[in-house]
Each structure stands twice: as structure tokens, then as C-alpha cells.
mmCIF file of C-alpha atoms and ligand atoms in Angstrom:
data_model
loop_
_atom_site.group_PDB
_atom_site.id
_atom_site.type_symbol
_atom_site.label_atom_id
_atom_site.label_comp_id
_atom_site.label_asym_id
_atom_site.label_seq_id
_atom_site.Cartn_x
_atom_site.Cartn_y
_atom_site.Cartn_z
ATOM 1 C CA UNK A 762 0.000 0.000 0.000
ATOM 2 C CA UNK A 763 1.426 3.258 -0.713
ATOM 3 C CA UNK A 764 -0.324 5.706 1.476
ATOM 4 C CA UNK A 765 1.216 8.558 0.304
ATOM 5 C CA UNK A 766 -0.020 8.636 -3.140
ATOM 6 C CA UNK A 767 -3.617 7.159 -1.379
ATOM 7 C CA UNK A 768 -3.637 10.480 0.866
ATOM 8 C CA UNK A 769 -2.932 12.743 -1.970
ATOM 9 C CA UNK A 770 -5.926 11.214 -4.086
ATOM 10 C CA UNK A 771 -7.981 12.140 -0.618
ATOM 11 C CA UNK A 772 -6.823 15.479 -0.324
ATOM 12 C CA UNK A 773 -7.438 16.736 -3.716
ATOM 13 C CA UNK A 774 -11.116 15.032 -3.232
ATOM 14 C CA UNK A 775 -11.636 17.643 -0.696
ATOM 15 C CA UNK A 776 -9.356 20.546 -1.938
ATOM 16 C CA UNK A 777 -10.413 24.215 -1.009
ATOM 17 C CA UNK A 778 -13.773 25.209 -2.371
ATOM 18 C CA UNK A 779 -14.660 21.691 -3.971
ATOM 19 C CA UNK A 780 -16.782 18.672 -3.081
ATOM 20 C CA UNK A 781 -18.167 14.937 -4.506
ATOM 21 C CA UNK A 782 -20.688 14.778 -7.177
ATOM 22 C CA UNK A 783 -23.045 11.472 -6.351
ATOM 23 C CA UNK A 784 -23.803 10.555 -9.396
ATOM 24 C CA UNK A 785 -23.865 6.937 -7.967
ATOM 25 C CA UNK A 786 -27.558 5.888 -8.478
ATOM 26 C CA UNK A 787 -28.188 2.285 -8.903
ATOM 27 C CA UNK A 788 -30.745 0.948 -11.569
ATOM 28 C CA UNK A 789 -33.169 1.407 -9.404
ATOM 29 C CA UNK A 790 -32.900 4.851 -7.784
ATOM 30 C CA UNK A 791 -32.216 6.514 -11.184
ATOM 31 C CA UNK A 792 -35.574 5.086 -12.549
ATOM 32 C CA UNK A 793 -37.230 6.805 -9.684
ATOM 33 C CA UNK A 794 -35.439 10.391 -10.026
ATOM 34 C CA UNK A 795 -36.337 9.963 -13.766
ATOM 35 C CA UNK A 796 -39.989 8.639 -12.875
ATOM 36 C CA UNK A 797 -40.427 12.064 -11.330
ATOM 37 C CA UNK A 798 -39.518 14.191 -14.216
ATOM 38 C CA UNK A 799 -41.156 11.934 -16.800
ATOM 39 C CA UNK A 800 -38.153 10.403 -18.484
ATOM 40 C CA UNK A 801 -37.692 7.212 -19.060
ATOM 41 C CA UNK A 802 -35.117 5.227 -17.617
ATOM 42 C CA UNK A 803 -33.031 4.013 -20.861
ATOM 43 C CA UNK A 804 -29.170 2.864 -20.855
ATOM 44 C CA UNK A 805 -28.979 5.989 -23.559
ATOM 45 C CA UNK A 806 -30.941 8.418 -21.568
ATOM 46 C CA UNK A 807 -28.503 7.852 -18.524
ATOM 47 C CA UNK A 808 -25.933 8.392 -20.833
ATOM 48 C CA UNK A 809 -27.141 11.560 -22.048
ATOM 49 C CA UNK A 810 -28.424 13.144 -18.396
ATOM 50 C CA UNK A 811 -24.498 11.699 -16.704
ATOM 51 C CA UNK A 812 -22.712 12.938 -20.044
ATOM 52 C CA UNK A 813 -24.733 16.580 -19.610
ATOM 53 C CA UNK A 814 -23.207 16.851 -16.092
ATOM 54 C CA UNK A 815 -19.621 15.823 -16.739
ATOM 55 C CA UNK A 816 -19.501 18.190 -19.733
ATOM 56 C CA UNK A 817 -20.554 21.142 -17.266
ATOM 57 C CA UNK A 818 -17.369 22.936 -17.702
ATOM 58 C CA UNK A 819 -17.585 25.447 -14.830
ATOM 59 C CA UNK A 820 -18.850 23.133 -12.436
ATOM 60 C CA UNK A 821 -16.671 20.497 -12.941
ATOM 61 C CA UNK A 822 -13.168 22.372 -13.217
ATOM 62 C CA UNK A 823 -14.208 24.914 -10.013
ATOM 63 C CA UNK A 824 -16.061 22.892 -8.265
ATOM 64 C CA UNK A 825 -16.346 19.026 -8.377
ATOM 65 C CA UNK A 826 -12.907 17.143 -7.041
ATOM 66 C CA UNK A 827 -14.524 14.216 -7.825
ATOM 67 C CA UNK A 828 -17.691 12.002 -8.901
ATOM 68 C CA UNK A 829 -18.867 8.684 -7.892
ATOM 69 C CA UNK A 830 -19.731 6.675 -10.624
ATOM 70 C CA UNK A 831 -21.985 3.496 -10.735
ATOM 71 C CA UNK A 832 -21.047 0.870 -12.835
ATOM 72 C CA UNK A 833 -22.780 1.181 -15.869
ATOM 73 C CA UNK A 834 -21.336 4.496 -16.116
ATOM 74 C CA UNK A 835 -17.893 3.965 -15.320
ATOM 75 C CA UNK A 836 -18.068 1.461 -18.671
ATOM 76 C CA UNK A 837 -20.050 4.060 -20.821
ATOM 77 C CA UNK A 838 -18.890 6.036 -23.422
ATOM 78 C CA UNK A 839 -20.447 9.532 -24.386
ATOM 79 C CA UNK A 840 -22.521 10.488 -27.656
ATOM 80 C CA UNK A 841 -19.120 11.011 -29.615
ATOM 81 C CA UNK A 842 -17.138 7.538 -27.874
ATOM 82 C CA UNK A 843 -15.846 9.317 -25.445
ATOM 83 C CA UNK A 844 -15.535 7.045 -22.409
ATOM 84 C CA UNK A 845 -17.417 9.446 -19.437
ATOM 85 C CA UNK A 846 -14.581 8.666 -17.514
ATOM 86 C CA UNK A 847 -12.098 10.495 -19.466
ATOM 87 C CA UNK A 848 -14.661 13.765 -19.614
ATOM 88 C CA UNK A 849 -13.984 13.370 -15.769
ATOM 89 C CA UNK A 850 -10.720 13.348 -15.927
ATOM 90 C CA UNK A 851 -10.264 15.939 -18.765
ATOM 91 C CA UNK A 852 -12.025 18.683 -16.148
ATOM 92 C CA UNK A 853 -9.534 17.775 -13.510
ATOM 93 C CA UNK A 854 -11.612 15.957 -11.340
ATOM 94 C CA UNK A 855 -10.731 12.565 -9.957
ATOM 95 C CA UNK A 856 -13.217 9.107 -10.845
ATOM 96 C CA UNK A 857 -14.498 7.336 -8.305
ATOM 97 C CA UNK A 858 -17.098 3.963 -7.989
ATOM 98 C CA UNK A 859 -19.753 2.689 -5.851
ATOM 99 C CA UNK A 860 -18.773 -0.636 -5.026
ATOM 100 C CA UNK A 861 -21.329 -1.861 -2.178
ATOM 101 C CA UNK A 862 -23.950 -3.847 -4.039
ATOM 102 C CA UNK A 863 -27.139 -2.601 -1.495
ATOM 103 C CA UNK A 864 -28.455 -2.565 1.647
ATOM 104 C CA UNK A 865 -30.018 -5.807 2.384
ATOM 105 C CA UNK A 866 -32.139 -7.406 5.342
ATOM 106 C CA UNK A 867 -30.247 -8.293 8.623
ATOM 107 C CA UNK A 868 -31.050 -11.991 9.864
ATOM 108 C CA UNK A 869 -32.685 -11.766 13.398
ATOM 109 C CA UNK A 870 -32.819 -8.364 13.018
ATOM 110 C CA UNK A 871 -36.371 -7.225 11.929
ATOM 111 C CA UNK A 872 -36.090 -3.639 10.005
ATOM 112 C CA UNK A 873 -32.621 -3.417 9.756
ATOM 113 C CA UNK A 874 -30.129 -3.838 6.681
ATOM 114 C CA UNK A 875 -26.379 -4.794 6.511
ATOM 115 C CA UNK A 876 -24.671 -3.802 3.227
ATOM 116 C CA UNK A 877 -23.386 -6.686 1.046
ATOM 117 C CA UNK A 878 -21.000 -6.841 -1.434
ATOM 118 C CA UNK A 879 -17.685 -8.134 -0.176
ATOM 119 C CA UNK A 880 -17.298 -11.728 -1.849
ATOM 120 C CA UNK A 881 -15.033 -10.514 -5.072
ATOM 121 C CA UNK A 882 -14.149 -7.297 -4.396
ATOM 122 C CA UNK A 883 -10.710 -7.561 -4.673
ATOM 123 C CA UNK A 884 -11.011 -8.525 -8.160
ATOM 124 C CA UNK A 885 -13.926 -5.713 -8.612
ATOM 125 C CA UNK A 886 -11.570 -2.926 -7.394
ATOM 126 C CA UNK A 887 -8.730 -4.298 -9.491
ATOM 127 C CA UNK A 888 -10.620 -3.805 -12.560
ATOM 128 C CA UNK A 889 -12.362 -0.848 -11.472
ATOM 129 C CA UNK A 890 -8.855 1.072 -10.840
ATOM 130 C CA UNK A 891 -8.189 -0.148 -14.679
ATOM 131 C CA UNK A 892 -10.883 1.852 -15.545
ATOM 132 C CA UNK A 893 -9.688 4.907 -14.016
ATOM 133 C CA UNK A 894 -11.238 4.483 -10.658
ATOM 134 C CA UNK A 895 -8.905 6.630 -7.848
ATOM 135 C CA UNK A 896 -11.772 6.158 -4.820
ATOM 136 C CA UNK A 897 -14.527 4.010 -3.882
ATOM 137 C CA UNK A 898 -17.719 4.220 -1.873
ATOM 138 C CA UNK A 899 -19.617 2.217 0.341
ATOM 139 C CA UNK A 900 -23.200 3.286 1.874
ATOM 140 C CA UNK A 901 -23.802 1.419 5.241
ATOM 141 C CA UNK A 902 -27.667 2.119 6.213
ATOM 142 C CA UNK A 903 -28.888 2.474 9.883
ATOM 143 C CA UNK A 904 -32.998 3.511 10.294
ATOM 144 C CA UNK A 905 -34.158 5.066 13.856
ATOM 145 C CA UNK A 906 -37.078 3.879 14.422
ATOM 146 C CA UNK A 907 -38.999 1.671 17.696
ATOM 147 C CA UNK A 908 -36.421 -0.168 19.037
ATOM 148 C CA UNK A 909 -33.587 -0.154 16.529
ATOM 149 C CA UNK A 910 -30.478 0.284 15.828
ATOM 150 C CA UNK A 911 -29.557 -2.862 17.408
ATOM 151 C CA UNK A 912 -25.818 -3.075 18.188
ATOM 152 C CA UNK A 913 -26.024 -6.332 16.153
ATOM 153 C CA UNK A 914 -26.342 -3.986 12.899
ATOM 154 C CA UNK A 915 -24.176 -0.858 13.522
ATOM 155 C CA UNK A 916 -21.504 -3.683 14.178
ATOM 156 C CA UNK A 917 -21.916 -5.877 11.516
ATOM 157 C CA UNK A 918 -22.281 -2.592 9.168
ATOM 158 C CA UNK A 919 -19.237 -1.118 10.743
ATOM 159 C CA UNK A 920 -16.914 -4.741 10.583
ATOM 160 C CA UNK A 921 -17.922 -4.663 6.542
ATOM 161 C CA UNK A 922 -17.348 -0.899 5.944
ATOM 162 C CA UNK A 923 -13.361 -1.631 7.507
ATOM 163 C CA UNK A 924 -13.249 -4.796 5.531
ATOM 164 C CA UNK A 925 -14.236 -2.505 2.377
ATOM 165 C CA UNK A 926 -11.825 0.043 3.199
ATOM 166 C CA UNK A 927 -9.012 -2.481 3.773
ATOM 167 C CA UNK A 928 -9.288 -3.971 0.390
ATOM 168 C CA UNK A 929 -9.509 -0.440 -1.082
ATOM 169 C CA UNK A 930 -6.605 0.424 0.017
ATOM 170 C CA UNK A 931 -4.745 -2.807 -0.891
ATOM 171 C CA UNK A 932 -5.840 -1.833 -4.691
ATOM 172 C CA UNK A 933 -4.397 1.606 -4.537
ATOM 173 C CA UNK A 934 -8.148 3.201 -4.348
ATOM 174 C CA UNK A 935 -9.201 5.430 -1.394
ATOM 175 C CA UNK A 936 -12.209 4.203 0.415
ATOM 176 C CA UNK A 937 -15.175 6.951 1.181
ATOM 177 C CA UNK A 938 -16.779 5.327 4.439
ATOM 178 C CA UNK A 939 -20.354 5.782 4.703
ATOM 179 C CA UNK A 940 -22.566 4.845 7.897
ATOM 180 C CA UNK A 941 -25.391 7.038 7.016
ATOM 181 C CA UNK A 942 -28.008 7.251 9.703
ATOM 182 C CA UNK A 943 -30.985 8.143 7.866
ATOM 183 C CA UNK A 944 -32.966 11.336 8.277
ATOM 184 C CA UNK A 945 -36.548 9.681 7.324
ATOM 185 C CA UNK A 946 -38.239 8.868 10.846
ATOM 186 C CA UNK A 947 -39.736 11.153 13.129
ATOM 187 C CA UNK A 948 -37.307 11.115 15.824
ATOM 188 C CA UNK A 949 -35.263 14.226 17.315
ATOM 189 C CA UNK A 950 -31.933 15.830 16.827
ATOM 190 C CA UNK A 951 -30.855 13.953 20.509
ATOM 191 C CA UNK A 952 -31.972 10.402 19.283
ATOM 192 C CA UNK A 953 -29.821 11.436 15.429
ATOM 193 C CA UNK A 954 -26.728 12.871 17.840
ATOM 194 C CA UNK A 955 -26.773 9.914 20.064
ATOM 195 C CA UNK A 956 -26.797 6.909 17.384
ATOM 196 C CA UNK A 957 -24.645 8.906 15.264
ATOM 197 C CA UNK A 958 -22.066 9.511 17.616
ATOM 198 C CA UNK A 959 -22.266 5.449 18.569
ATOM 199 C CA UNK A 960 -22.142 4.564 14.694
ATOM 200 C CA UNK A 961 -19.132 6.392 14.694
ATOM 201 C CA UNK A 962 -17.481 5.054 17.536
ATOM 202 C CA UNK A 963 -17.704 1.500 15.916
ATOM 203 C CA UNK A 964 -16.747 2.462 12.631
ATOM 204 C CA UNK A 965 -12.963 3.765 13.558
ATOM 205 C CA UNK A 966 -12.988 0.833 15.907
ATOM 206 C CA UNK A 967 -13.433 -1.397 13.106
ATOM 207 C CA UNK A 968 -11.195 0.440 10.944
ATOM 208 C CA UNK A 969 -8.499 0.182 13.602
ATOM 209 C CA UNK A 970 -8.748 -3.769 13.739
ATOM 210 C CA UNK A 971 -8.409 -4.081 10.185
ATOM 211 C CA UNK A 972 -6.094 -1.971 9.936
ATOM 212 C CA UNK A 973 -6.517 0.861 8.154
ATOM 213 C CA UNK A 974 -4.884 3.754 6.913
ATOM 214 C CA UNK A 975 -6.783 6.864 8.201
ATOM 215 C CA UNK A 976 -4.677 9.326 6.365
ATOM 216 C CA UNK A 977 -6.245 7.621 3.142
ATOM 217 C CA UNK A 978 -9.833 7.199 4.223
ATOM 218 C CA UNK A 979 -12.418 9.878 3.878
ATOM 219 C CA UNK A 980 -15.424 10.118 5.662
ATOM 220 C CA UNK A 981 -18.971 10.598 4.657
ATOM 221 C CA UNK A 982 -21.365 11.256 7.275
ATOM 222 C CA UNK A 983 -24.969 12.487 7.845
ATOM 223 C CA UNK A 984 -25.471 15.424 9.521
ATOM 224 C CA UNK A 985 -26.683 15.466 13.317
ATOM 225 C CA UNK A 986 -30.648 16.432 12.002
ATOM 226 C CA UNK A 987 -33.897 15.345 13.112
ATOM 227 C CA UNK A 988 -35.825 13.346 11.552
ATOM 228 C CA UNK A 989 -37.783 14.937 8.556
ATOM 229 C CA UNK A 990 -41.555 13.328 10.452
ATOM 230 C CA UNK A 991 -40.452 15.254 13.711
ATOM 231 C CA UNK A 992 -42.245 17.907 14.588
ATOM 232 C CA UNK A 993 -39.437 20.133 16.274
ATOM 233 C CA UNK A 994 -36.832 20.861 13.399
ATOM 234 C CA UNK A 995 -33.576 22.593 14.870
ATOM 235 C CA UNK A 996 -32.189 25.855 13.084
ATOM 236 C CA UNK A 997 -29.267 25.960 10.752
ATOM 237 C CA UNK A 998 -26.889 27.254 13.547
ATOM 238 C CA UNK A 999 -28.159 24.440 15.767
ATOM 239 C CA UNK A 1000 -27.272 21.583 13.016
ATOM 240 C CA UNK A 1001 -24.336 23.193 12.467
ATOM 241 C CA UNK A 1002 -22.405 23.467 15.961
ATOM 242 C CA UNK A 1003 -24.237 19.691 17.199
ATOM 243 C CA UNK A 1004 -22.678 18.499 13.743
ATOM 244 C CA UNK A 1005 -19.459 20.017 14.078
ATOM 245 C CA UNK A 1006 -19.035 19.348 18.113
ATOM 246 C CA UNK A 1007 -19.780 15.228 17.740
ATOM 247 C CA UNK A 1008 -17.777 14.952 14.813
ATOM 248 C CA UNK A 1009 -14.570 16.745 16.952
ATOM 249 C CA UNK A 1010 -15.647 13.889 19.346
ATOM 250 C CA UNK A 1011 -15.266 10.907 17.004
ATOM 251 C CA UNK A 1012 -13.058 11.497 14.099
ATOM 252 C CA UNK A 1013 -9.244 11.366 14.510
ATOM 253 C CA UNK A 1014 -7.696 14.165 12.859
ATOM 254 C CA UNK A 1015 -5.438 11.593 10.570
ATOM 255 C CA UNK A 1016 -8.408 12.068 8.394
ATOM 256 C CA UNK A 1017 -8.343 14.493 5.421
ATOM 257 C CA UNK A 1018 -11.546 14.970 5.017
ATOM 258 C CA UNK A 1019 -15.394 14.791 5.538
ATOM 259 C CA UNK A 1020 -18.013 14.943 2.811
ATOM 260 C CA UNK A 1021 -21.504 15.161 3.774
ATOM 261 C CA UNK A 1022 -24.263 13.431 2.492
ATOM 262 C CA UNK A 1023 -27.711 14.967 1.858
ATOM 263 C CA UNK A 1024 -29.640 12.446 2.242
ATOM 264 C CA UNK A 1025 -32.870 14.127 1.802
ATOM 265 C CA UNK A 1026 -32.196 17.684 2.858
ATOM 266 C CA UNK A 1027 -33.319 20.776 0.687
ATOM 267 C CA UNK A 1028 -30.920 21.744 -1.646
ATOM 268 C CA UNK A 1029 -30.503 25.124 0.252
ATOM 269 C CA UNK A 1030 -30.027 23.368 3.161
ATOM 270 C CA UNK A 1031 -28.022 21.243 2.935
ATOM 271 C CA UNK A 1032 -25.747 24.112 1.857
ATOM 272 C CA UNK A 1033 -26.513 26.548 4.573
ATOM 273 C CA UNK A 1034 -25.317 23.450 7.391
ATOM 274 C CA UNK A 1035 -22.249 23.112 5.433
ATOM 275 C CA UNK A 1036 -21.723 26.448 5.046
ATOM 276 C CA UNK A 1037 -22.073 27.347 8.878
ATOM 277 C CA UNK A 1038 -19.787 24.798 9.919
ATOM 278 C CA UNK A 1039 -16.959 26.269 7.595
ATOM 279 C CA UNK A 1040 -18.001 29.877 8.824
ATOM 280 C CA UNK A 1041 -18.185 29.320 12.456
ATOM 281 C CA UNK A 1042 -15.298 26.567 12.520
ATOM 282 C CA UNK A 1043 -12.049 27.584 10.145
ATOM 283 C CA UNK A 1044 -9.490 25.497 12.221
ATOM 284 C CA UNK A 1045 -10.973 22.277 11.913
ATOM 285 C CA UNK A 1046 -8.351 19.413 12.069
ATOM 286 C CA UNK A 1047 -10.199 17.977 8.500
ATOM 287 C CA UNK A 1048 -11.688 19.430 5.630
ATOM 288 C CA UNK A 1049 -15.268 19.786 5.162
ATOM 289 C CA UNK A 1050 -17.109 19.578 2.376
ATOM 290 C CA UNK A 1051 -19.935 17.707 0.342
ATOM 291 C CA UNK A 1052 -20.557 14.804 -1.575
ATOM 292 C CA UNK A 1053 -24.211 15.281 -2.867
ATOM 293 C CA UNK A 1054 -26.587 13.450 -4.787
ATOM 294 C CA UNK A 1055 -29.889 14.438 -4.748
ATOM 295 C CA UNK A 1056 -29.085 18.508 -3.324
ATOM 296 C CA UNK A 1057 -26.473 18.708 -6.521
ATOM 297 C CA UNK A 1058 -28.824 17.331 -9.057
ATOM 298 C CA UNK A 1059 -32.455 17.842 -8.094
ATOM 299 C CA UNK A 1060 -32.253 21.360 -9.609
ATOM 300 C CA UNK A 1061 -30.863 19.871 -13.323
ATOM 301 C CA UNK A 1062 -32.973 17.405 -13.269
ATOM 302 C CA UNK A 1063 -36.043 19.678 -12.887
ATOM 303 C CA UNK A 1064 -34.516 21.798 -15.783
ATOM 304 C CA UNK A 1065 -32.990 19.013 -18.210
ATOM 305 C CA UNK A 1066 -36.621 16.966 -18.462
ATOM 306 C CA UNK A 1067 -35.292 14.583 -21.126
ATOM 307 C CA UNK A 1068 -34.913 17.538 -23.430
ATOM 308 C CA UNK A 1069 -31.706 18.510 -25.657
ATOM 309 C CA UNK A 1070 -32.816 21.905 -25.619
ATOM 310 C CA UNK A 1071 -32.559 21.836 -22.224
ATOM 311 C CA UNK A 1072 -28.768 21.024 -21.900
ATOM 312 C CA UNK A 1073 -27.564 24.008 -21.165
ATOM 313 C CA UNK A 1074 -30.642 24.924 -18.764
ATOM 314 C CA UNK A 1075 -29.783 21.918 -16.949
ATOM 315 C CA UNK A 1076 -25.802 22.143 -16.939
ATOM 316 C CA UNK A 1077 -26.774 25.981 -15.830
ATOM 317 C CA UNK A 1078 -28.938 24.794 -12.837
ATOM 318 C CA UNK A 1079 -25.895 22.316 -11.674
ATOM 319 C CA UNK A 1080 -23.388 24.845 -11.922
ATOM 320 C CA UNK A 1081 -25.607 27.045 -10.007
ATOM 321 C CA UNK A 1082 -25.632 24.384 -7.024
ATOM 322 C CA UNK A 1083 -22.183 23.299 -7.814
ATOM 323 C CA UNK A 1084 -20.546 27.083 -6.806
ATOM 324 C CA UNK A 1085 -23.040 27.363 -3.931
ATOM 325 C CA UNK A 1086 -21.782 24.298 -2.701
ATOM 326 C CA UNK A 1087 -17.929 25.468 -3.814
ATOM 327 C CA UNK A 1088 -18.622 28.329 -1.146
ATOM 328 C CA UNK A 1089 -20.646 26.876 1.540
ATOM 329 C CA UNK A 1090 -16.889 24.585 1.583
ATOM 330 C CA UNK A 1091 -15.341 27.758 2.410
ATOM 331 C CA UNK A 1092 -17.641 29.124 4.966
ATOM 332 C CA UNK A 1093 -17.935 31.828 2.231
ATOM 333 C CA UNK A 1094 -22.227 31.020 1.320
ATOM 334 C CA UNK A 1095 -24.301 33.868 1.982
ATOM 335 C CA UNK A 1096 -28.445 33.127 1.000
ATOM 336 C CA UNK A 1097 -28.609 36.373 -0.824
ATOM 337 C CA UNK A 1098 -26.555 35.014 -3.602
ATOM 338 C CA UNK A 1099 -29.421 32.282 -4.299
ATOM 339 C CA UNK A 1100 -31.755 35.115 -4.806
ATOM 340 C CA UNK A 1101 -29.836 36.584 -6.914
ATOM 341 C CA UNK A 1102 -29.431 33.924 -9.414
ATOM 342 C CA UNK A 1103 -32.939 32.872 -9.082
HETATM 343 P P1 13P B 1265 -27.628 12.144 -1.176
HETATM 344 O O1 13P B 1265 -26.767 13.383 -1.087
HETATM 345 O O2 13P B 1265 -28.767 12.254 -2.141
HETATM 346 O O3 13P B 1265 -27.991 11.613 0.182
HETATM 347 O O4 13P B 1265 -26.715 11.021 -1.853
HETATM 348 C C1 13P B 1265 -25.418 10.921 -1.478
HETATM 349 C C2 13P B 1265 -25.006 9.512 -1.541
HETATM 350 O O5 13P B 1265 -24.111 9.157 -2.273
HETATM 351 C C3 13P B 1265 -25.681 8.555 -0.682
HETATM 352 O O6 13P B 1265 -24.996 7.360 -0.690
#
């Protein structure tokens, strides 16, 4: 392993002012985001809406330090042969791949998933890193909800996501280590700060036993939020310092970098949390920044419809989210400059 080169591919993932584009969605998830603006889901139609954002010039080069890929899309070539990967890489932005193949149900544990995906991987992330892969990503799930999580599923999510990020960095590929806790139950900011903070625990626990590299890991976390059922939603300045004071608690600062999920935030939101942190907190031991699917692409999705005459609309809309992202990085976001472009 040579962790040198691995913790200069994670540094320029979270260089100054730039963040992850999830564009990561499996089969399934794309056919619903497409569902919703009336497109349907075809191999070509991916390949147009993924070759749209890749080809966003201003995004990509000021931006985007890197995108996740899934992996039809790491094998697909644009309109004109172009493998997408190379578009990537031609805007200065590093490839990455999802490489978890889905949350799936936990024996004896009603309601609760562990993410598979481990038998082969080594020979997955071999070929993937032909390909041009430089990272990887793998999305451990844990639901609040009556009774759960169990410790039986934040450790047997946590002992997977170390035995991912060990044979990651084996293959020269920095692992992105995911334990989202999801934000879809009704419960409150304490119950999200309290699992969270537990989740975490385990995870660089289980990194430590197998081993891993810190310096060439990078974190992707949810934010400490309530739950979007809960009545009693906490302020941007509240997210912000809860998020920021638990993370101080649990991450070692042999990480580069943290990228936040959205994981069902507004778009605006999701860039005001990030944005406060940075503000409020410039001497953070890590960088922090974003890796977003749904608040990065929501807005060109909305504008691109399945239309070519909406290509630049859409590439427009992602830039758009791409530099208010860019600054939120920076602690430089202000909500005025939404208005303004709206
Ligand atoms: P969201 O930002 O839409 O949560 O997606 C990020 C991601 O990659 C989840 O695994």
C-alpha cells in the first residue's frame, strides 16, 4: 500500500472550495429520479443526463474534485465515444465507484439492513482502478425507528465498511466510508446525535482492527438532524455546531476529510449546514465539504426533463448548485446570492 499517493488522491477530493458529485444511483434509484420528471429510464438516456453533467465545464473544473460513478457508467462512453470517464478526468476531477452492491435485510434483526457486497471485491476494485477508478464508496444504512439500531447492525455494518476500506486500500483506491443514519423517521436531533455519535465510535474501531490507513480514508457522514416526520426541526446554527461538536468527538484528525451526504435535505439546506460549519469553525483538524446526490442534481434534473434543448438549462442549474456548494466549503455562502441567481 502506498499511502502517500492514497492520501494525496484524498486530499485533492476535498481541496479548497470543492466537493463529490453522487452521481452513484443504482438501476433502481435513477428510474425513480427519472420517474419524477417523466423520463424514461433508458441505458442511452442515462448516458445523455451523466454525459450533460460531466460536460458542465464550470462546475466540474471549479467545483467538483470528484464524482462517484456506478457501474454502468464507469463502462459508458459519451454520444461522440468518449468514455465518461475520461470527460472526468479531462475537467480535472478525480473518478471514483460505488462498489457496495445494497443494503439488504439483517437476519434476526427485523427492520434493519447490513450492506453486502464483499465476496469478489478484490477482483472488482482491481478492474475498477483499470478503468480509471482513484476512490470508492460504500453506503452502510442504519434507520431510527422503535427499538432499533440494534448493536447487532451498527456492528456488523461497521466490521464490513473496515473490511471494504481495507481492500480499497490494498488496490491503490481510497475508500469513502459511509454509515449514514438516515434522516426519514420522526425522531429528534438527541436520538440522530446519540446513534450517530455510537455509529461512529464503531466504525474507527473497526477500521483500527483491520487496519486501516486513516490518512487515506475519507469520511462521509450524515449530519446530526432530526428526523424529517419530527415535529421540532432545529435551526441551521443548531445543526451546524451539534454536527461540528460530535464529529470533533469521534473522528481522529489523521483524516483528510469529511463529505456530507444529503440524504434528503433541501438543496438550500443542505448548503446553509455546510456552510455554517466552515463559517463558524475555520481550524478544523479535516476538511469539510460535500458529496451530494440528490441537493447537486435535483435542480438539473427539474430543468434538463429529457430535453436537448434543455442542456444548457440543466448544466446551468448544476453549476448554479455546484458554486453554492464550492462556497458553503469555504464558509464563504451567503443566501442572498441564491436570490440573486434565481
Ligand atoms: P444524497 O446526497 O442524495 O444523500 O446522496 C449521497 C449519496 O451518495 C448517498 O450514498
Amino acid at each position: 500500500m502506498d499511502i502517500a499517493e492514497l492520501n494525496k488522491i484524498a486530499r485533492a477530493m476535498v481541496a479548497n472550495g470543492k466537493g463529490l458529485l453522487a452521481a452513484d444511483e443504482s438501476s433502481g434509484t435513477i428510474k425513480k429520479r427519472f420517474d419524477a420528471i417523466g423520463v424514461e429510464s433508458t441505458a442511452d438516456n442515462r448516458r445523455d443526463y451523466r454525459e450533460l453533467l460531466f460536460r458542465s465545464a464550470d462546475a466540474m473544473t471549479n467545483n467538483i474534485s470528484g464524482v462517484i460513478l456506478y457501474d454502468e457508467t464507469i463502462r459508458q462512453n459519451a454520444k461522440d465515444g468518449t468514455p465518461l470517464v475520461k470527460l472526468i478526468e479531462a475537467a480535472g476531477a478525480v473518478p471514483g465507484i460505488k462498489v457496495d452492491q445494497g443494503a439488504k435485510p439483517l437476519a434476526h434483526c427485523p427492520g434493519e439492513t447490513v450492506t453486502e457486497g464483499l465476496d469478489g471485491l478484490r477482483e472488482r476494485l482491481i478492474e475498477y482502478h483499470k478503468l480509471g477508478a482513484r476512490f470508492a464508496k460504500w453506503r452502510a444504512v442504519i434507520d431510527i425507528a422503535d427499538g432499533i439500531p440494534s448493536y447487532a447492525c451498527i456492528n456488523a455494518n461497521a466490521h464490513a465498511l473496515a473490511r471494504y476500506a481495507a481492500l480499497c486500500q490494498e488496490q491503490g483506491i481510497v475508500p469513502i466510508v459511509e454509515p449514514e443514519v438516515l434522516m426519514d423517521g420522526g425522531h429528534d436531533i438527541d436520538t440522530c446525535a446519540r446513534v450517530t455519535e455510537f455509529v461512529l465510535k464503531e466504525v474507527y474501531q473497526q477500521l483500527y482492527y483491520a487496519k486501516v490507513q486513516l490518512e487515506g480514508t475519507i469520511l462521509k457522514p450524515n449530519m446530526v438532524i432530526a428526523g424529517k416526520k419530527c415535529a421540532k426541526q432545529a435551526g441551521v446554527a443548531e445543526v451546524a455546531e451539534r454536527t461540528v461538536k460530535l464529529l470533533k468527538a469521534c473522528v481522529p484528525p489523521a483524516v483528510p476529510g469529511i463529505a456530507f451526504l444529503s440524504g434528503g435535505q433541501s438543496d438550500e439546506d443542505a448548503t446553509a449546514h455546510l456552510n455554517a460549519m466552515n463559517a463558524g469553525h475555520p481550524d478544523l483538524p479535516w476538511a469539510l465539504t460535500f458529496s451530494y446526490g440528490r441537493a447537486l442534481q435535483a435542480a438539473p434534473q427539474k430543468a434538463w426533463g429529457g430535453k436537448a434543448d434543455n442542456v444548457a438549462k440543466a448544466q446551468a442549474a448544476f453549476a448554479h448548485r455546484a458554486k453554492m456548494n464550492g462556497l458553503a466549503a469555504t464558509g464563504k455562502w451567503q443566501a442572498a446570492l441564491e436570490k440573486k441567481a434565481a
